[in-house]
mmCIF file of N, CA and C in Angstrom:
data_model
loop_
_atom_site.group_PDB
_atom_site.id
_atom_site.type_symbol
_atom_site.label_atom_id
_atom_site.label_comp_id
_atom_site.label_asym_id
_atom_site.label_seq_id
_atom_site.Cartn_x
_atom_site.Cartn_y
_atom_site.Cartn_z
ATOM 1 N N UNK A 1 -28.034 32.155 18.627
ATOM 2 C CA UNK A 1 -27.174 32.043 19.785
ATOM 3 C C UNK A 1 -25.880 31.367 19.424
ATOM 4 N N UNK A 2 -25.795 30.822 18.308
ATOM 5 C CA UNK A 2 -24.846 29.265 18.014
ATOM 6 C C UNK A 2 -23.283 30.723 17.730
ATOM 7 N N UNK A 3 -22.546 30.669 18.150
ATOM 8 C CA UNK A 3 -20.642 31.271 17.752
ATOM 9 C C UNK A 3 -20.604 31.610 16.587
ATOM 10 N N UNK A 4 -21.196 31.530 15.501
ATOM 11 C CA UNK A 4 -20.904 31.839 13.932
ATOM 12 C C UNK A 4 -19.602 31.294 13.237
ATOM 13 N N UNK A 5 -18.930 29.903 14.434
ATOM 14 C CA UNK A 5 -17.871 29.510 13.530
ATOM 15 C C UNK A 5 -18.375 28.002 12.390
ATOM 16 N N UNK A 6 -17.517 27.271 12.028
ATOM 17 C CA UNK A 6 -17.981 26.195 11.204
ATOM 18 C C UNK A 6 -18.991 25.104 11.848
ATOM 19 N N UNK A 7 -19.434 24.434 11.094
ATOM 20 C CA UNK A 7 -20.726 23.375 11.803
ATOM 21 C C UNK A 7 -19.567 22.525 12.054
ATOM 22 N N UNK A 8 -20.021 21.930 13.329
ATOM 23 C CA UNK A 8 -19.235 20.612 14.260
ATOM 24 C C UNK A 8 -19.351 19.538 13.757
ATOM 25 N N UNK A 9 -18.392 18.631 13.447
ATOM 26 C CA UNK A 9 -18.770 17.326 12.884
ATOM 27 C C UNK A 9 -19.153 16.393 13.915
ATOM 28 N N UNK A 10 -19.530 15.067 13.660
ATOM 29 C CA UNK A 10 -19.532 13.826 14.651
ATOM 30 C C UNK A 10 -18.152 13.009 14.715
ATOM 31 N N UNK A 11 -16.694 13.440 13.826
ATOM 32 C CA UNK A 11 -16.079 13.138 13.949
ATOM 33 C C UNK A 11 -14.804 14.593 14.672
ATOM 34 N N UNK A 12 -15.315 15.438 15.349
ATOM 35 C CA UNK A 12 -14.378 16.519 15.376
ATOM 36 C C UNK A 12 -12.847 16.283 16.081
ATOM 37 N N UNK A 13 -12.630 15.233 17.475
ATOM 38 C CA UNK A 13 -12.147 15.301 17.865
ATOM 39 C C UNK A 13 -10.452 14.887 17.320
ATOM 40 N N UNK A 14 -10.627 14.583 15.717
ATOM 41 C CA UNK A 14 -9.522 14.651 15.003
ATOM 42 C C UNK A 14 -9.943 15.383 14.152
ATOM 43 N N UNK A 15 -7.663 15.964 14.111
ATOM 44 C CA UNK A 15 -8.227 16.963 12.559
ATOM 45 C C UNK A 15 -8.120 16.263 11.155
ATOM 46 N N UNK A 16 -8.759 16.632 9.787
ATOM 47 C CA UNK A 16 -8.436 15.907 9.021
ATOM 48 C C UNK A 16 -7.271 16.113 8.358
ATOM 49 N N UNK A 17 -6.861 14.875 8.105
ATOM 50 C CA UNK A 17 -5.575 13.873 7.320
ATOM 51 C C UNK A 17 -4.992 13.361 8.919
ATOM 52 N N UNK A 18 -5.274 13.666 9.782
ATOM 53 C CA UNK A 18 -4.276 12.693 10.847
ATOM 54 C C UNK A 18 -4.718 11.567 10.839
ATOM 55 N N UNK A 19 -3.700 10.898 11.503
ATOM 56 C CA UNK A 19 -3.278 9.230 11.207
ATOM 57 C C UNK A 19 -3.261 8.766 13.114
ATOM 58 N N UNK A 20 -4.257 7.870 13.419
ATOM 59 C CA UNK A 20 -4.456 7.697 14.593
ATOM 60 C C UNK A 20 -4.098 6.682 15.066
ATOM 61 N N UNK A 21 -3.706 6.574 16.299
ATOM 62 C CA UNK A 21 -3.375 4.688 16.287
ATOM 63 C C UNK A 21 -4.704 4.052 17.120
ATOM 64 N N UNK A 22 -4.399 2.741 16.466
ATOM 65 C CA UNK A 22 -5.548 2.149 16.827
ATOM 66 C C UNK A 22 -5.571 1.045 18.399
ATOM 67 N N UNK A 23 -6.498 0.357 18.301
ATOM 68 C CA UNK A 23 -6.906 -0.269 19.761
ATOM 69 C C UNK A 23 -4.864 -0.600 20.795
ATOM 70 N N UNK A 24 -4.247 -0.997 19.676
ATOM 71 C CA UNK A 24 -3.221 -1.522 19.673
ATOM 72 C C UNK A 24 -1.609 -0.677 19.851
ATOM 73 N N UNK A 25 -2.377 0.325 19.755
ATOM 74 C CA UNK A 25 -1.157 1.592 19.307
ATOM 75 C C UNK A 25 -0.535 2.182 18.393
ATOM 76 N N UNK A 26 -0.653 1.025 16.941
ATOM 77 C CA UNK A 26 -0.269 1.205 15.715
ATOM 78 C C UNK A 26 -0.950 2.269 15.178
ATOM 79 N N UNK A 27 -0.128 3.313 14.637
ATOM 80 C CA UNK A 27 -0.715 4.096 13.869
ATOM 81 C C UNK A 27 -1.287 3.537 12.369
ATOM 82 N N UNK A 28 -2.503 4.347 12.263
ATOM 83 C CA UNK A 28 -3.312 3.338 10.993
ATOM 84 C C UNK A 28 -4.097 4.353 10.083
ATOM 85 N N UNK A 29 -3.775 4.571 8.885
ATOM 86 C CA UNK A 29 -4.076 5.392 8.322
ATOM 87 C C UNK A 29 -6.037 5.499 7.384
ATOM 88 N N UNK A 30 -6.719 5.763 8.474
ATOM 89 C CA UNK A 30 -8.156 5.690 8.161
ATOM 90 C C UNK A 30 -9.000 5.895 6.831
ATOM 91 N N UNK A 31 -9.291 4.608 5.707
ATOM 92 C CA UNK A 31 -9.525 3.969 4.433
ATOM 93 C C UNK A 31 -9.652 4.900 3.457
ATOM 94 N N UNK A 32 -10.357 6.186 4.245
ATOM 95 C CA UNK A 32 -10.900 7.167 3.511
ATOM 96 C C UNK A 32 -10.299 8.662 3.539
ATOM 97 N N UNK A 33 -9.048 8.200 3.975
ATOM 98 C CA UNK A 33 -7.800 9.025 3.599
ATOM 99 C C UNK A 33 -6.222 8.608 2.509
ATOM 100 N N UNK A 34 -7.018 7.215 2.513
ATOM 101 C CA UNK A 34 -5.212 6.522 1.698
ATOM 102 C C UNK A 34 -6.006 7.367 -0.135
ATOM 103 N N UNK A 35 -4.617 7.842 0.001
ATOM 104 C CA UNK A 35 -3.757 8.694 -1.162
ATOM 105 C C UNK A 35 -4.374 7.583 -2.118
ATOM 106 N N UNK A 36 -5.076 7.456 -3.790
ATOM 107 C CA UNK A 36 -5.176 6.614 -4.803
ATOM 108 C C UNK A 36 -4.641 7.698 -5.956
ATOM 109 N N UNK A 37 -4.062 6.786 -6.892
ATOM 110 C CA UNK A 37 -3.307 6.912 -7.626
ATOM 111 C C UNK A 37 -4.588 7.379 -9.047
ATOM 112 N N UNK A 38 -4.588 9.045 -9.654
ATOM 113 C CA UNK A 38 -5.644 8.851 -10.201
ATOM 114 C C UNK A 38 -5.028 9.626 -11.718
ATOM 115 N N UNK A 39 -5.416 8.591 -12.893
ATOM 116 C CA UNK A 39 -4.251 8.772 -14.116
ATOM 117 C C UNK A 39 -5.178 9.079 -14.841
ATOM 118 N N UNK A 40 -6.997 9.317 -14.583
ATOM 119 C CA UNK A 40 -7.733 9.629 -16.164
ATOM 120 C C UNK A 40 -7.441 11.222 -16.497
ATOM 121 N N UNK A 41 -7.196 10.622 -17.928
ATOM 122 C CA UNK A 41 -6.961 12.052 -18.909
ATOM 123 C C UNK A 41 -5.348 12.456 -18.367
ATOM 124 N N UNK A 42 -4.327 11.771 -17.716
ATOM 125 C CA UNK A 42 -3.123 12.279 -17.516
ATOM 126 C C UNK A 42 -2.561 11.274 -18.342
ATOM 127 N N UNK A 43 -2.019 11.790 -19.448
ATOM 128 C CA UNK A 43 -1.041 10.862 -20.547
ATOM 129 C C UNK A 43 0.013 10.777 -20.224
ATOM 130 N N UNK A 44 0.828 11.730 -19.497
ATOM 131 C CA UNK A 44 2.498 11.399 -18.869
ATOM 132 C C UNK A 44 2.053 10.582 -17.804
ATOM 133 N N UNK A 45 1.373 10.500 -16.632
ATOM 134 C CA UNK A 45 1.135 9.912 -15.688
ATOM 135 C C UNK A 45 0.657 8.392 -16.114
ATOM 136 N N UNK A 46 0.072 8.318 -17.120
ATOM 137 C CA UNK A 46 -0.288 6.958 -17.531
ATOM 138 C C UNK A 46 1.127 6.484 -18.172
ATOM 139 N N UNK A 47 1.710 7.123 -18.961
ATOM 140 C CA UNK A 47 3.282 6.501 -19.348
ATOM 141 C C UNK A 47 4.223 6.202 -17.847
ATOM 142 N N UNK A 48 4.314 6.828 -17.261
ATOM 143 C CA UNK A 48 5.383 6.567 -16.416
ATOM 144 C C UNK A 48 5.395 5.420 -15.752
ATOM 145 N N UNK A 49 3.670 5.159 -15.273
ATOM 146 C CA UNK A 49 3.349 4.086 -14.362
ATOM 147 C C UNK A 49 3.610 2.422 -15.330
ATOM 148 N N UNK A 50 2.774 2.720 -16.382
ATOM 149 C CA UNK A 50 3.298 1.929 -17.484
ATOM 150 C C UNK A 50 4.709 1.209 -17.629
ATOM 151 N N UNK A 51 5.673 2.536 -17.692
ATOM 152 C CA UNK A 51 7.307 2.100 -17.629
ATOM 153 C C UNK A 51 7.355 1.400 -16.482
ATOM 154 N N UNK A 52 6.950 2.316 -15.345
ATOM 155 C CA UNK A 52 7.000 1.455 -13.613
ATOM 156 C C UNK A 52 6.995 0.358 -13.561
ATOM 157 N N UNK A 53 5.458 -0.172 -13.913
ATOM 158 C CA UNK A 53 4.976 -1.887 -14.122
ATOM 159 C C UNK A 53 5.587 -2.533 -14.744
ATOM 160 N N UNK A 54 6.248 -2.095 -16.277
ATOM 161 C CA UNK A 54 7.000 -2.822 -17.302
ATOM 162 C C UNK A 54 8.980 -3.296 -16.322
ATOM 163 N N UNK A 55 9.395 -2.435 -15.935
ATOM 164 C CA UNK A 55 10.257 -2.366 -14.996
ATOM 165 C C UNK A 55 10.253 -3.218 -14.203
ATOM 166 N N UNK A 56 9.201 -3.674 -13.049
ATOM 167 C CA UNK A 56 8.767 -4.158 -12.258
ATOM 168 C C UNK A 56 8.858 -5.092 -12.598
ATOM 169 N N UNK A 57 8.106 -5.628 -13.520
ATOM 170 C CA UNK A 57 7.895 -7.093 -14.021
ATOM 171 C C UNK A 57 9.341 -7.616 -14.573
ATOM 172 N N UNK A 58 9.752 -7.095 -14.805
ATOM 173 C CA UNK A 58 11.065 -7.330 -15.506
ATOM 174 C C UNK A 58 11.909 -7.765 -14.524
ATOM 175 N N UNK A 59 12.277 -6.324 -13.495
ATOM 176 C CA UNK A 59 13.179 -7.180 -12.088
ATOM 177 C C UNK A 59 12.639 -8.138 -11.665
ATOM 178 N N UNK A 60 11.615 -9.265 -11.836
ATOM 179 C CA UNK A 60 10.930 -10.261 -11.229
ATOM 180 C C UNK A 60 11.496 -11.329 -12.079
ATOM 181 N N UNK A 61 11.219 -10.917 -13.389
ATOM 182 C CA UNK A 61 11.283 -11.842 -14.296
ATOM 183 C C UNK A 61 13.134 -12.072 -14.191
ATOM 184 N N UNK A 62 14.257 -11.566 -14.161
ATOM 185 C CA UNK A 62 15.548 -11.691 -13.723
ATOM 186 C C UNK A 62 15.711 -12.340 -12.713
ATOM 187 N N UNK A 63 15.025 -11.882 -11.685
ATOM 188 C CA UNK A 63 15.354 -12.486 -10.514
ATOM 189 C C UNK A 63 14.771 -14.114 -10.435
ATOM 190 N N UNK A 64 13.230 -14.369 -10.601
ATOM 191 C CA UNK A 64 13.168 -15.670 -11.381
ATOM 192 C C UNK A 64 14.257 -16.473 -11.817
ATOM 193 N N UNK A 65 14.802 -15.887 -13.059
ATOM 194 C CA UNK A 65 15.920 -16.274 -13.834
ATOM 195 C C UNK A 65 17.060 -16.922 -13.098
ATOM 196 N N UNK A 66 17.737 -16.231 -12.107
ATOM 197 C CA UNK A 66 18.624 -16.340 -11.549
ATOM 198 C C UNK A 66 18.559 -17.164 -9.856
ATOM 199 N N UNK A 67 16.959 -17.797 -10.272
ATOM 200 C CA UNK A 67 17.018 -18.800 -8.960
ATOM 201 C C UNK A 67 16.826 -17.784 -7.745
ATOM 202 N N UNK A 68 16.206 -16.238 -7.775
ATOM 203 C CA UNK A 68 16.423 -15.608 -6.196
ATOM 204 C C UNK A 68 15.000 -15.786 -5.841
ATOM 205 N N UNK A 69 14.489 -15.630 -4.940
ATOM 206 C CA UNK A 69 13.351 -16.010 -4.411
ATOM 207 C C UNK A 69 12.817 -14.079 -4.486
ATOM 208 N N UNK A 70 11.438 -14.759 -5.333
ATOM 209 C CA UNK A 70 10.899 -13.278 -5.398
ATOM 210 C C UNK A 70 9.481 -12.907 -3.939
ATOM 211 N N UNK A 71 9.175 -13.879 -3.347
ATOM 212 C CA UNK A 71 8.493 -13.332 -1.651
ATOM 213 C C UNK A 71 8.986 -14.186 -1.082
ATOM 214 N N UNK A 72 8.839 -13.380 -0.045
ATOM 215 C CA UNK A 72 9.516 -13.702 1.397
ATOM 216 C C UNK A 72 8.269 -14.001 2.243
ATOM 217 N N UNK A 73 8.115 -14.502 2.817
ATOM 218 C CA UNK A 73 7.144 -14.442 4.474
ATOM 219 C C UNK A 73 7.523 -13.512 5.159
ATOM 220 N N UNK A 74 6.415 -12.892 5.495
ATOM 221 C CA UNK A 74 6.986 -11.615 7.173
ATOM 222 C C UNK A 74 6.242 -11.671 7.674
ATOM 223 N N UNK A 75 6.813 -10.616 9.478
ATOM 224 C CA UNK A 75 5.901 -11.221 9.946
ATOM 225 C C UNK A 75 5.515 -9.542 10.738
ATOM 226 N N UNK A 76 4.368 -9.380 11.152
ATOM 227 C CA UNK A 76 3.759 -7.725 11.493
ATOM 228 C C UNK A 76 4.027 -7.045 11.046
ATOM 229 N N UNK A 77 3.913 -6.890 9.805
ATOM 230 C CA UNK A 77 3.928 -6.187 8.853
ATOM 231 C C UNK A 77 2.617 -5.732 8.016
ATOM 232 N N UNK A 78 2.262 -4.332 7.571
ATOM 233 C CA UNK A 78 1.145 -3.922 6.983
ATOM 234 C C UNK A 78 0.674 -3.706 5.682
ATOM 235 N N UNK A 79 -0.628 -4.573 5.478
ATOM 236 C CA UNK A 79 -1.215 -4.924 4.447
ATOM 237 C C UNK A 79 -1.017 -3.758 3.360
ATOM 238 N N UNK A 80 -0.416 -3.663 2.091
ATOM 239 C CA UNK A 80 -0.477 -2.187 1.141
ATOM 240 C C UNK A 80 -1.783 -2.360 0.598
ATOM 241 N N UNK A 81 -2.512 -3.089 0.816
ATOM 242 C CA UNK A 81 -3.899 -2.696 0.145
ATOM 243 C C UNK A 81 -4.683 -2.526 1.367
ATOM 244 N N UNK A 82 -4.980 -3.089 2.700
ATOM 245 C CA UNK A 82 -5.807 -2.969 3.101
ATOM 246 C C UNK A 82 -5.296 -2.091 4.657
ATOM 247 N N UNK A 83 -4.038 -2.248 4.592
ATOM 248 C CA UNK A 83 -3.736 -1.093 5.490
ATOM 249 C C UNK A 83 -3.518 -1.213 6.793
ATOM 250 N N UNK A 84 -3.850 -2.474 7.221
ATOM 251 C CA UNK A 84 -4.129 -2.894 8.626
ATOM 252 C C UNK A 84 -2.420 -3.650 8.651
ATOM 253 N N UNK A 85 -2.049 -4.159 10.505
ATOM 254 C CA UNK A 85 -0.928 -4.564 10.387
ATOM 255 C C UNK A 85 -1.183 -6.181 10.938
ATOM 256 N N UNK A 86 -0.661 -6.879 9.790
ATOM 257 C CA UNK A 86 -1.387 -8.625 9.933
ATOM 258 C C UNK A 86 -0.269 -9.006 10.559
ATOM 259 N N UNK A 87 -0.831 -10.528 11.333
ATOM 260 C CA UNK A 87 0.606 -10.981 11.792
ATOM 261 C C UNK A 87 1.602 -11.832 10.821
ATOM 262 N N UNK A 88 1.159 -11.963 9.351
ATOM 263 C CA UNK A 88 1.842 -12.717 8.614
ATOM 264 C C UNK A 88 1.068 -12.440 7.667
ATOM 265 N N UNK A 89 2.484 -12.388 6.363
ATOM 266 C CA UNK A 89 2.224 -12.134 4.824
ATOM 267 C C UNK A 89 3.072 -11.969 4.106
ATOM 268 N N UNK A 90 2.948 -11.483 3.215
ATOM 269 C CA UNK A 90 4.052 -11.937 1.926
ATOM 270 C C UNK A 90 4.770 -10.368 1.290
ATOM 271 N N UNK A 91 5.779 -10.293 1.049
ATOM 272 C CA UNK A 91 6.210 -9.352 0.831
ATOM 273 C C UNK A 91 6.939 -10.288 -0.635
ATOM 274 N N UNK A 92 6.753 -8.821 -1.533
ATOM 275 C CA UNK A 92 7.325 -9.169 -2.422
ATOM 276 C C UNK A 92 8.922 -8.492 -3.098
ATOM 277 N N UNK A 93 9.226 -9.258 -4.469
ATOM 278 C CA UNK A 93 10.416 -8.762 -4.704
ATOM 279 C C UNK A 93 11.231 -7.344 -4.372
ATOM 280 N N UNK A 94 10.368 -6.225 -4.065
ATOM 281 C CA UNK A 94 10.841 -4.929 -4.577
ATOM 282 C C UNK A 94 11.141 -4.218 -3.043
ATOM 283 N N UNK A 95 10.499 -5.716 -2.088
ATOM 284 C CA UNK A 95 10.902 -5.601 -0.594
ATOM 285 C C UNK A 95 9.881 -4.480 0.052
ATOM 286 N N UNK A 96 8.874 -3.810 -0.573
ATOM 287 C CA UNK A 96 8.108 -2.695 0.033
ATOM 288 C C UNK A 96 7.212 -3.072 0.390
ATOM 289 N N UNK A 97 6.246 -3.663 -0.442
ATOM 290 C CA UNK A 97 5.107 -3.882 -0.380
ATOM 291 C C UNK A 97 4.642 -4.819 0.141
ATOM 292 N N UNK A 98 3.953 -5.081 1.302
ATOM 293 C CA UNK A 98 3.686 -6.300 2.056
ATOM 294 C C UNK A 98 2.134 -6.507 1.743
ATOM 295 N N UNK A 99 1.582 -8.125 1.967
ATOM 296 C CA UNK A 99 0.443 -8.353 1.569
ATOM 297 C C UNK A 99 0.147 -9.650 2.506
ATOM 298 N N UNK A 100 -1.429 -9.312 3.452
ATOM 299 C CA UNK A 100 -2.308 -10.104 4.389
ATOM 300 C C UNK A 100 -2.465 -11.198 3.175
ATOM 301 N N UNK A 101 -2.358 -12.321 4.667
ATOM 302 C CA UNK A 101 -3.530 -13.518 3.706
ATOM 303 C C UNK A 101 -4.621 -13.827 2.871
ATOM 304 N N UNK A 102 -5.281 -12.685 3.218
ATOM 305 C CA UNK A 102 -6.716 -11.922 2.512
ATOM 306 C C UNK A 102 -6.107 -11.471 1.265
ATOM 307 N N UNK A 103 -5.066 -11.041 1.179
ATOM 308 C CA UNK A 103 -5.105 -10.164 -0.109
ATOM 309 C C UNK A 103 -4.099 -11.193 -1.046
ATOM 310 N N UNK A 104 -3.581 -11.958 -0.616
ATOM 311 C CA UNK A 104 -2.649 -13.170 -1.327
ATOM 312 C C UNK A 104 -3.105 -14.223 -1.698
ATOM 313 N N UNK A 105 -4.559 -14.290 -1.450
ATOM 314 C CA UNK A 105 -5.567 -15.413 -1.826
ATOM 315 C C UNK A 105 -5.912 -15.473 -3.233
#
């Protein structure tokens, strides 16, 4: 009797990769969709990131140098590792990447 289309999930009423907002309104991108960065057996992809980090560390290490303050405090801004939006955390030199108390510990 069943339509002959695909089996129904328990999650159907989103489609997958959308980004939903949560209790709060913030859109929040659900754990088991964030994009990871995956370099086994990619030798250019392992160089580049390499240069990236080496780079990275470097504008830190200048800025150090020159007395600039490499984090800032912010404030509702969202965790890059854990994704959620905290009311306070640390953003660092490169100004993107923000980080919860949890993850600055």
């Amino acid at each position: 009797a069943g339509g002959g289309g695909p089996p129904s999930s328990s999650r159907s009423a989103r489609p997958a990769g959308a980004i939903k907002p949560d209790r709060r309104g913030i859109n929040v991108v659900p754990p088991d969709q964030v994009q990871k960065h995956n370099l086994d057996g990619d030798l250019y992809s392992q160089e580049v990131m390499k240069r990236a980090k080496d780079r990275s560390c470097a504008m830190v290490r200048e800025a150090v140098q020159k007395g600039e303050e490499v984090l800032e405090i912010v404030n509702n801004e969202v965790c890059h590792i854990c994704h959620n939006r905290k009311e306070m955390g640390l953003t660092f030199h490169c100004g993107r990447h923000s980080y919860c108390d949890f993850h600055c510990a």
